[in-house]
Coordinates of C-alpha atoms and ligand atoms in Angstrom, one line a residue:
X1 CA -20.1 -13.2 10.4
X2 CA -16.7 -14.7 10.2
X3 CA -14.6 -13.5 7.2
X4 CA -11.3 -15.0 6.1
X5 CA -9.1 -12.5 4.2
X6 CA -6.4 -13.6 1.8
X7 CA -3.7 -11.2 0.5
X8 CA -1.2 -12.5 -2.1
X9 CA -1.2 -9.6 -4.6
X10 CA 2.6 -9.0 -4.4
X11 CA 5.2 -10.4 -2.2
X12 CA 3.6 -11.0 1.2
X13 CA 1.4 -14.0 1.9
X14 CA -1.0 -12.9 4.6
X15 CA -4.2 -14.5 5.9
X16 CA -6.5 -13.0 8.6
X17 CA -9.9 -13.6 10.3
X18 CA -12.3 -10.8 10.9
X19 CA -15.4 -11.5 12.9
X20 CA -18.2 -8.9 13.2
X21 CA -15.7 -6.2 12.2
X22 CA -13.0 -7.2 14.6
X23 CA -9.6 -8.7 13.8
X24 CA -9.3 -12.1 15.6
X25 CA -6.1 -13.4 14.0
X26 CA -3.5 -12.9 11.3
X27 CA -0.6 -15.0 9.9
X28 CA 1.9 -13.4 7.5
X29 CA 5.0 -14.6 5.7
X30 CA 7.1 -11.8 4.3
X31 CA 9.3 -12.5 1.2
X32 CA 11.5 -9.4 1.6
X33 CA 14.7 -11.4 2.1
X34 CA 14.0 -13.5 -1.0
X35 CA 13.6 -10.5 -3.3
X36 CA 16.3 -8.3 -1.6
X37 CA 18.9 -10.5 -3.4
X38 CA 17.5 -9.1 -6.7
X39 CA 16.8 -5.5 -5.7
X40 CA 13.1 -5.9 -6.4
X41 CA 10.2 -8.4 -6.5
X42 CA 10.8 -11.3 -8.9
X43 CA 7.2 -12.4 -9.9
X44 CA 8.0 -16.1 -10.5
X45 CA 9.7 -16.4 -7.1
X46 CA 6.8 -14.5 -5.4
X47 CA 4.1 -16.9 -6.7
X48 CA 6.3 -19.9 -5.7
X49 CA 6.6 -18.6 -2.2
X50 CA 2.9 -17.9 -1.9
X51 CA 2.2 -21.5 -3.1
X52 CA 4.6 -22.8 -0.5
X53 CA 3.2 -20.8 2.5
X54 CA -0.5 -20.3 1.9
X55 CA -1.6 -23.8 3.2
X56 CA 0.6 -23.8 6.4
X57 CA -0.4 -20.2 7.2
X58 CA -4.1 -21.1 6.9
X59 CA -3.7 -24.1 9.2
X60 CA -1.8 -22.0 11.8
X61 CA -4.3 -19.2 11.6
X62 CA -7.3 -21.5 12.2
X63 CA -5.5 -23.4 15.0
X64 CA -4.5 -20.2 16.8
X65 CA -7.9 -18.7 16.5
X66 CA -9.6 -21.9 17.6
X67 CA -11.8 -22.0 14.5
X68 CA -12.5 -24.7 11.8
X69 CA -12.8 -24.1 8.1
X70 CA -16.5 -24.8 8.3
X71 CA -16.9 -21.8 10.6
X72 CA -16.0 -19.4 7.8
X73 CA -19.0 -17.6 6.3
X74 CA -17.1 -15.4 3.7
X75 CA -13.8 -15.8 2.0
X76 CA -12.4 -12.4 0.8
X77 CA -9.5 -12.5 -1.5
X78 CA -7.4 -9.7 -3.0
X79 CA -8.4 -10.0 -6.7
X80 CA -6.1 -7.2 -8.0
X81 CA -4.4 -5.1 -9.1
X82 CA -1.3 -7.1 -8.5
X83 CA 1.1 -9.7 -9.9
X84 CA -1.0 -12.2 -11.9
X85 CA 0.8 -15.4 -10.7
X86 CA 0.7 -14.2 -7.1
X87 CA -3.0 -13.3 -7.3
X88 CA -3.8 -16.7 -8.8
X89 CA -2.4 -18.5 -5.8
X90 CA -4.7 -16.7 -3.4
X91 CA -7.6 -16.9 -5.7
X92 CA -7.3 -20.7 -6.3
X93 CA -7.0 -21.2 -2.5
X94 CA -10.1 -19.0 -1.9
X95 CA -12.2 -20.7 -4.5
X96 CA -11.3 -24.2 -3.3
X97 CA -12.2 -23.2 0.3
X98 CA -15.6 -21.8 -0.9
X99 CA -16.3 -25.0 -2.9
X100 CA -15.4 -27.2 0.0
X101 CA -17.2 -25.3 2.8
X102 CA -20.0 -23.4 1.0
X103 CA -18.6 -20.1 2.2
X104 CA -19.4 -17.0 0.1
X105 CA -16.6 -15.6 -2.1
X106 CA -15.8 -11.9 -2.4
X107 CA -13.0 -10.5 -4.6
X108 CA -11.6 -7.4 -2.9
X109 CA -9.9 -4.5 -4.7
X110 CA -6.5 -4.4 -3.1
X111 CA -6.3 -0.6 -3.3
X112 CA -9.6 -0.1 -1.7
X113 CA -8.7 -2.6 1.0
X114 CA -5.6 -0.5 1.9
X115 CA -7.8 2.6 2.4
X116 CA -10.5 0.8 4.4
X117 CA -7.9 -0.9 6.7
X118 CA -8.0 1.8 9.4
X119 CA -11.6 0.8 10.1
X120 CA -10.2 -2.1 12.1
X121 CA -8.8 0.5 14.6
X122 CA -11.3 3.3 14.5
X123 CA -14.6 4.4 12.9
X124 CA -14.2 5.5 9.2
X125 CA -15.9 8.7 8.3
X126 CA -17.3 9.2 4.8
X127 CA -17.2 11.0 2.4
X128 CA -13.4 11.0 2.5
X129 CA -10.5 12.0 0.4
X130 CA -8.2 8.9 0.2
X131 CA -4.5 9.0 -0.6
X132 CA -3.1 5.6 -1.4
X133 CA 0.7 5.5 -1.5
X134 CA 2.4 2.1 -1.9
X135 CA 5.2 0.4 -3.8
X136 CA 2.9 -0.2 -6.8
X137 CA 0.4 2.6 -6.6
X138 CA -0.1 6.2 -5.9
X139 CA -3.8 7.1 -6.2
X140 CA -6.2 9.8 -4.9
X141 CA -9.8 9.0 -4.4
X142 CA -13.1 10.4 -3.3
X143 CA -14.6 7.7 -1.1
X144 CA -18.3 7.8 -0.3
X145 CA -18.3 4.4 1.4
X146 CA -16.8 0.8 1.2
X147 CA -18.4 0.4 -2.2
X148 CA -18.0 4.0 -3.4
X149 CA -14.6 4.8 -4.7
X150 CA -14.0 7.4 -7.4
X151 CA -10.4 7.8 -8.6
X152 CA -9.3 11.4 -8.9
X153 CA -5.7 10.9 -9.9
X154 CA -3.0 8.2 -10.2
X155 CA 0.6 7.9 -11.0
X156 CA 1.4 8.0 -14.7
X157 CA 4.7 6.0 -14.2
X158 CA 6.5 5.1 -10.9
X159 CA 4.6 4.9 -7.6
X160 CA 5.8 6.9 -4.6
X161 CA 7.2 3.7 -3.0
X162 CA 8.8 2.7 -6.2
X163 CA 10.6 6.1 -6.3
X164 CA 12.0 5.4 -2.8
X165 CA 13.0 1.9 -3.7
X166 CA 14.7 2.9 -7.0
X167 CA 16.5 5.9 -5.5
X168 CA 17.5 3.7 -2.5
X169 CA 18.9 1.1 -4.9
X170 CA 21.1 3.7 -6.5
X171 CA 22.4 4.7 -3.1
X172 CA 23.2 1.1 -2.4
X173 CA 20.4 0.5 0.1
X174 CA 18.7 -2.8 0.4
X175 CA 15.2 -3.5 -1.1
X176 CA 12.7 -2.2 -0.1
X177 CA 14.5 1.0 0.6
X178 CA 11.5 3.2 1.8
X179 CA 11.7 2.5 5.5
X180 CA 15.5 2.8 5.8
X181 CA 15.5 6.0 3.7
X182 CA 12.9 7.3 6.2
X183 CA 15.2 6.4 9.1
X184 CA 18.2 8.0 7.5
X185 CA 16.2 11.1 6.5
X186 CA 15.4 11.7 10.2
X187 CA 19.1 12.1 10.8
X188 CA 19.7 14.3 7.8
X189 CA 19.2 17.9 6.7
X190 CA 17.1 18.4 3.6
X191 CA 18.1 20.7 0.8
X192 CA 14.7 21.8 -0.6
X193 CA 16.2 22.8 -3.9
X194 CA 18.1 19.6 -4.7
X195 CA 15.2 17.7 -6.2
X196 CA 12.2 18.8 -8.2
X197 CA 8.5 18.6 -7.1
X198 CA 7.4 16.7 -10.2
X199 CA 4.2 17.1 -12.3
X200 CA 2.7 20.0 -10.3
X201 CA 2.5 22.5 -13.2
X202 CA -0.8 21.3 -14.4
X203 CA -4.5 20.9 -13.4
X204 CA -4.5 17.2 -13.1
X205 CA -4.4 15.2 -9.9
X206 CA -2.1 12.6 -11.5
X207 CA 1.5 12.0 -10.3
X208 CA 4.7 11.3 -12.1
X209 CA 7.6 10.2 -10.0
X210 CA 9.9 8.6 -12.5
X211 CA 11.9 11.8 -13.1
X212 CA 13.0 11.9 -9.5
X213 CA 15.1 8.8 -9.9
X214 CA 16.8 10.4 -12.9
X215 CA 17.4 13.5 -10.8
X216 CA 19.0 11.3 -8.1
X217 CA 21.2 9.6 -10.7
X218 CA 22.2 13.0 -12.2
X219 CA 23.0 14.4 -8.8
X220 CA 25.1 11.4 -7.8
X221 CA 27.1 11.5 -11.0
X222 CA 27.7 15.3 -10.7
X223 CA 28.6 15.1 -7.0
X224 CA 30.7 12.0 -7.6
X225 CA 28.8 10.0 -5.0
X226 CA 29.6 6.3 -5.1
X227 CA 26.9 4.0 -3.6
X228 CA 29.4 1.4 -2.5
X229 CA 31.3 4.1 -0.6
X230 CA 28.3 4.4 1.7
X231 CA 28.7 1.0 3.1
X232 CA 31.1 0.0 5.8
X233 CA 33.7 -2.8 5.3
X234 CA 31.1 -5.6 6.2
X235 CA 28.7 -4.2 3.6
X236 CA 26.3 -3.0 6.3
X237 CA 24.9 0.5 6.1
X238 CA 25.1 2.7 9.1
X239 CA 26.3 5.8 10.8
X240 CA 29.9 4.7 10.5
X241 CA 29.6 4.3 6.7
X242 CA 27.8 7.7 6.5
X243 CA 30.1 9.6 8.9
X244 CA 29.8 12.8 6.8
X245 CA 26.0 12.5 6.9
X246 CA 26.0 12.6 3.1
X247 CA 23.6 9.7 2.7
X248 CA 21.2 11.0 5.4
X249 CA 21.1 14.4 3.8
X250 CA 20.4 13.0 0.4
X251 CA 17.6 10.8 1.8
X252 CA 16.1 13.9 3.6
X253 CA 16.1 15.9 0.4
X254 CA 14.6 13.1 -1.6
X255 CA 12.0 12.4 1.0
X256 CA 11.0 16.1 1.1
X257 CA 10.5 16.2 -2.6
X258 CA 8.2 13.1 -2.6
X259 CA 6.3 14.3 0.5
X260 CA 5.7 17.8 -0.7
X261 CA 4.5 16.6 -4.1
X262 CA 2.0 14.2 -2.4
X263 CA 0.9 16.9 0.0
X264 CA 0.3 19.5 -2.8
X265 CA -1.9 17.1 -4.9
X266 CA -3.9 16.0 -1.9
X267 CA -4.4 19.7 -1.0
X268 CA -5.7 20.3 -4.5
X269 CA -8.1 17.3 -4.2
X270 CA -9.5 18.8 -1.0
X271 CA -10.4 22.1 -2.7
X272 CA -12.3 20.3 -5.5
X273 CA -16.1 21.1 -5.4
X274 CA -16.7 17.3 -5.6
X275 CA -14.8 16.9 -2.3
X276 CA -16.2 19.9 -0.5
X277 CA -18.4 17.6 1.6
X278 CA -15.4 15.4 2.6
X279 CA -15.3 14.8 6.3
X280 CA -12.0 13.0 6.5
X281 CA -8.7 12.4 4.9
X282 CA -7.6 8.7 4.8
X283 CA -4.0 7.8 4.0
X284 CA -2.9 4.2 3.5
X285 CA -0.3 1.9 1.8
X286 CA 3.3 1.2 2.6
X287 CA 4.5 4.7 2.1
X288 CA 1.9 6.0 4.6
X289 CA 4.3 4.6 7.2
X290 CA 6.7 7.4 6.3
X291 CA 7.2 9.7 9.3
X292 CA 7.5 12.9 7.3
X293 CA 4.4 12.2 5.2
X294 CA 2.3 11.3 8.2
X295 CA 3.1 14.6 9.8
X296 CA 2.4 16.6 6.6
X297 CA -0.9 15.0 5.8
X298 CA -2.0 15.2 9.4
X299 CA -1.3 19.0 9.3
X300 CA -3.1 19.3 6.0
X301 CA -6.2 17.5 7.3
X302 CA -6.1 19.8 10.4
X303 CA -5.9 22.9 8.1
X304 CA -9.0 21.8 6.3
X305 CA -10.8 20.8 9.5
X306 CA -11.1 17.2 8.4
X307 CA -10.8 14.1 10.5
X308 CA -7.4 12.5 9.8
X309 CA -7.5 8.7 9.5
X310 CA -4.3 6.6 9.3
X311 CA -3.9 3.0 10.0
X312 CA -1.0 2.0 12.3
X313 CA 2.2 0.9 10.5
X314 CA 1.4 -2.8 10.5
X315 CA -1.9 -2.1 8.7
X316 CA -0.2 0.2 6.1
X317 CA 1.9 -2.4 4.4
X318 CA 0.2 -5.4 2.6
X319 CA -1.7 -7.6 5.1
X320 CA -4.5 -10.1 5.2
X321 CA -6.4 -8.1 7.8
X322 CA -7.3 -5.4 5.3
X323 CA -8.7 -8.0 2.8
X324 CA -10.7 -9.6 5.6
X325 CA -12.1 -6.3 6.8
X326 CA -12.9 -4.9 3.3
X327 CA -14.6 -8.3 2.5
X328 CA -16.5 -8.2 5.7
X329 CA -17.8 -4.7 5.0
X330 CA -18.9 -5.7 1.5
X331 CA -20.5 -8.9 2.7
X332 CA -22.4 -6.9 5.3
X333 CA -23.8 -4.9 2.3
X334 CA -24.9 -8.1 0.7
X335 CA -22.3 -8.4 -2.0
X336 CA -20.7 -11.6 -3.3
X337 CA -18.9 -13.0 -6.4
X338 CA -19.3 -16.2 -8.4
X339 CA -16.5 -18.8 -8.6
X340 CA -15.8 -17.5 -12.1
X341 CA -14.1 -14.5 -10.6
X342 CA -10.9 -13.6 -12.4
X343 CA -7.8 -11.8 -11.1
X344 CA -6.8 -8.4 -12.4
X345 CA -3.1 -7.8 -13.1
X346 CA -1.4 -4.5 -12.4
X347 CA -2.1 -1.8 -15.0
X348 CA -5.7 -2.9 -15.5
X349 CA -8.6 -1.4 -13.7
X350 CA -10.5 -3.6 -11.4
X351 CA -14.1 -3.5 -12.8
X352 CA -16.7 -1.7 -10.7
X353 CA -19.3 -4.2 -11.9
X354 CA -17.4 -7.0 -10.2
X355 CA -19.7 -6.9 -7.2
X356 CA -23.3 -8.2 -7.4
X357 CA -26.0 -8.0 -4.8
X358 CA -26.2 -11.2 -2.7
X359 CA -29.6 -12.7 -3.1
X360 CA -29.7 -15.0 -0.1
Ligands
KG4_1 O1 1.7 -1.3 0.5 P1 3.0 -2.0 0.4 O2 3.4 -2.9 1.5 O3 3.1 -2.9 -0.9 C1 2.6 -2.6 -2.1 O4 1.4 -2.9 -2.3 O5 3.3 -2.0 -2.9 O6 4.1 -0.9 0.1 C2 5.5 -1.2 0.0 C3 6.2 0.1 -0.3 C4 7.7 -0.1 -0.6 O7 8.0 0.7 -1.8 C5 8.4 0.5 0.6 O8 9.7 1.0 0.2 C6 7.5 1.6 1.0 O9 6.2 1.0 0.9 N1 7.7 2.0 2.4 C7 8.1 3.2 2.8 C8 8.2 3.2 4.2 N2 7.9 2.0 4.6 C9 7.6 1.2 3.5 N3 8.4 4.3 2.0 C10 8.7 5.5 2.7 N4 8.9 5.5 4.0 C11 8.6 4.5 4.8 N5 8.7 4.5 6.2
ZN2 ZN1 -0.4 -3.0 -1.3

């Protein structure tokens, strides 16, 4: 079964082909440079870029893989949550393709696709506790299978990646700041007392990261830290601009606060009676590329004697392969959608009833 995956939920246009569970091709166009000018994703620009690139990316993908549109059995498209205009571009393309070729349509939950992505590289083991940490979401799940996600907790405000991006912006780092803060943190020394571990003093598995950016801004004001002063004369960030290691230390302290908070809530999920039968811990999303978080969650899984499942960095950030793979898994289970499928914007739950048994 050949499944085309389409990912246009935020600012990356990415299309991929999965055949019988194996990735056979992927084409991606990143918009990081477009949005970096504004310090964050500009939704209207994102949808314009998707509309510009989706056609050429599809042509290149099919040509490189040596396949024709009529070879596609299933078109899996990220249906949400995401930016509405961006989702609509991928959705319109997917539906047109299904109409033209007779392929089956499957709308994929973008968050579930993130957590299933590792299945392209190794066998997934269920039930699992899933930690999804991205620029738009921070969620904990109990996962019984590709169609069995129960959300245990979510962020009430900023996502973990958003916390990195916003703190990085204050420090004068380019968007998205997570990766560069990670690199800087590796050179710095963390002060464990500098930032709070937010929203731990309760029984809930929800997160709240918005206070961390306030803590960063308060600290910068108190310590008289100027973001512009952290750049060198050419405006580039680097060791020269951070000769005293001030930026690296701040990034290390901030990263520790985010990582320890994620660790603690994941640990609490693992001791829930509902998760006692979990065999693995799956982590995914852009922030799962963070080197400190990877080490901590791996250690946690080891402590609980669970299999630790983490996609490689390229599969952590948004990509078409994860849509294609999640769609392929669901198609294998006999699911499909009608062409009346609607996208789900950020902040709204993707309905569980969206999948129906395929009757063919
Ligand atoms: O999953 P993703 O590509 O897009 C969303 O669906 O949001 O995640 C992007 C997020 C950004 O906030 C980015 O700063 C963060 O992932 N990120 C990182 C790292 N690499 C990417 N955060 C911390 N450490 C990293 N190494
Ligand atoms: Zn994502």
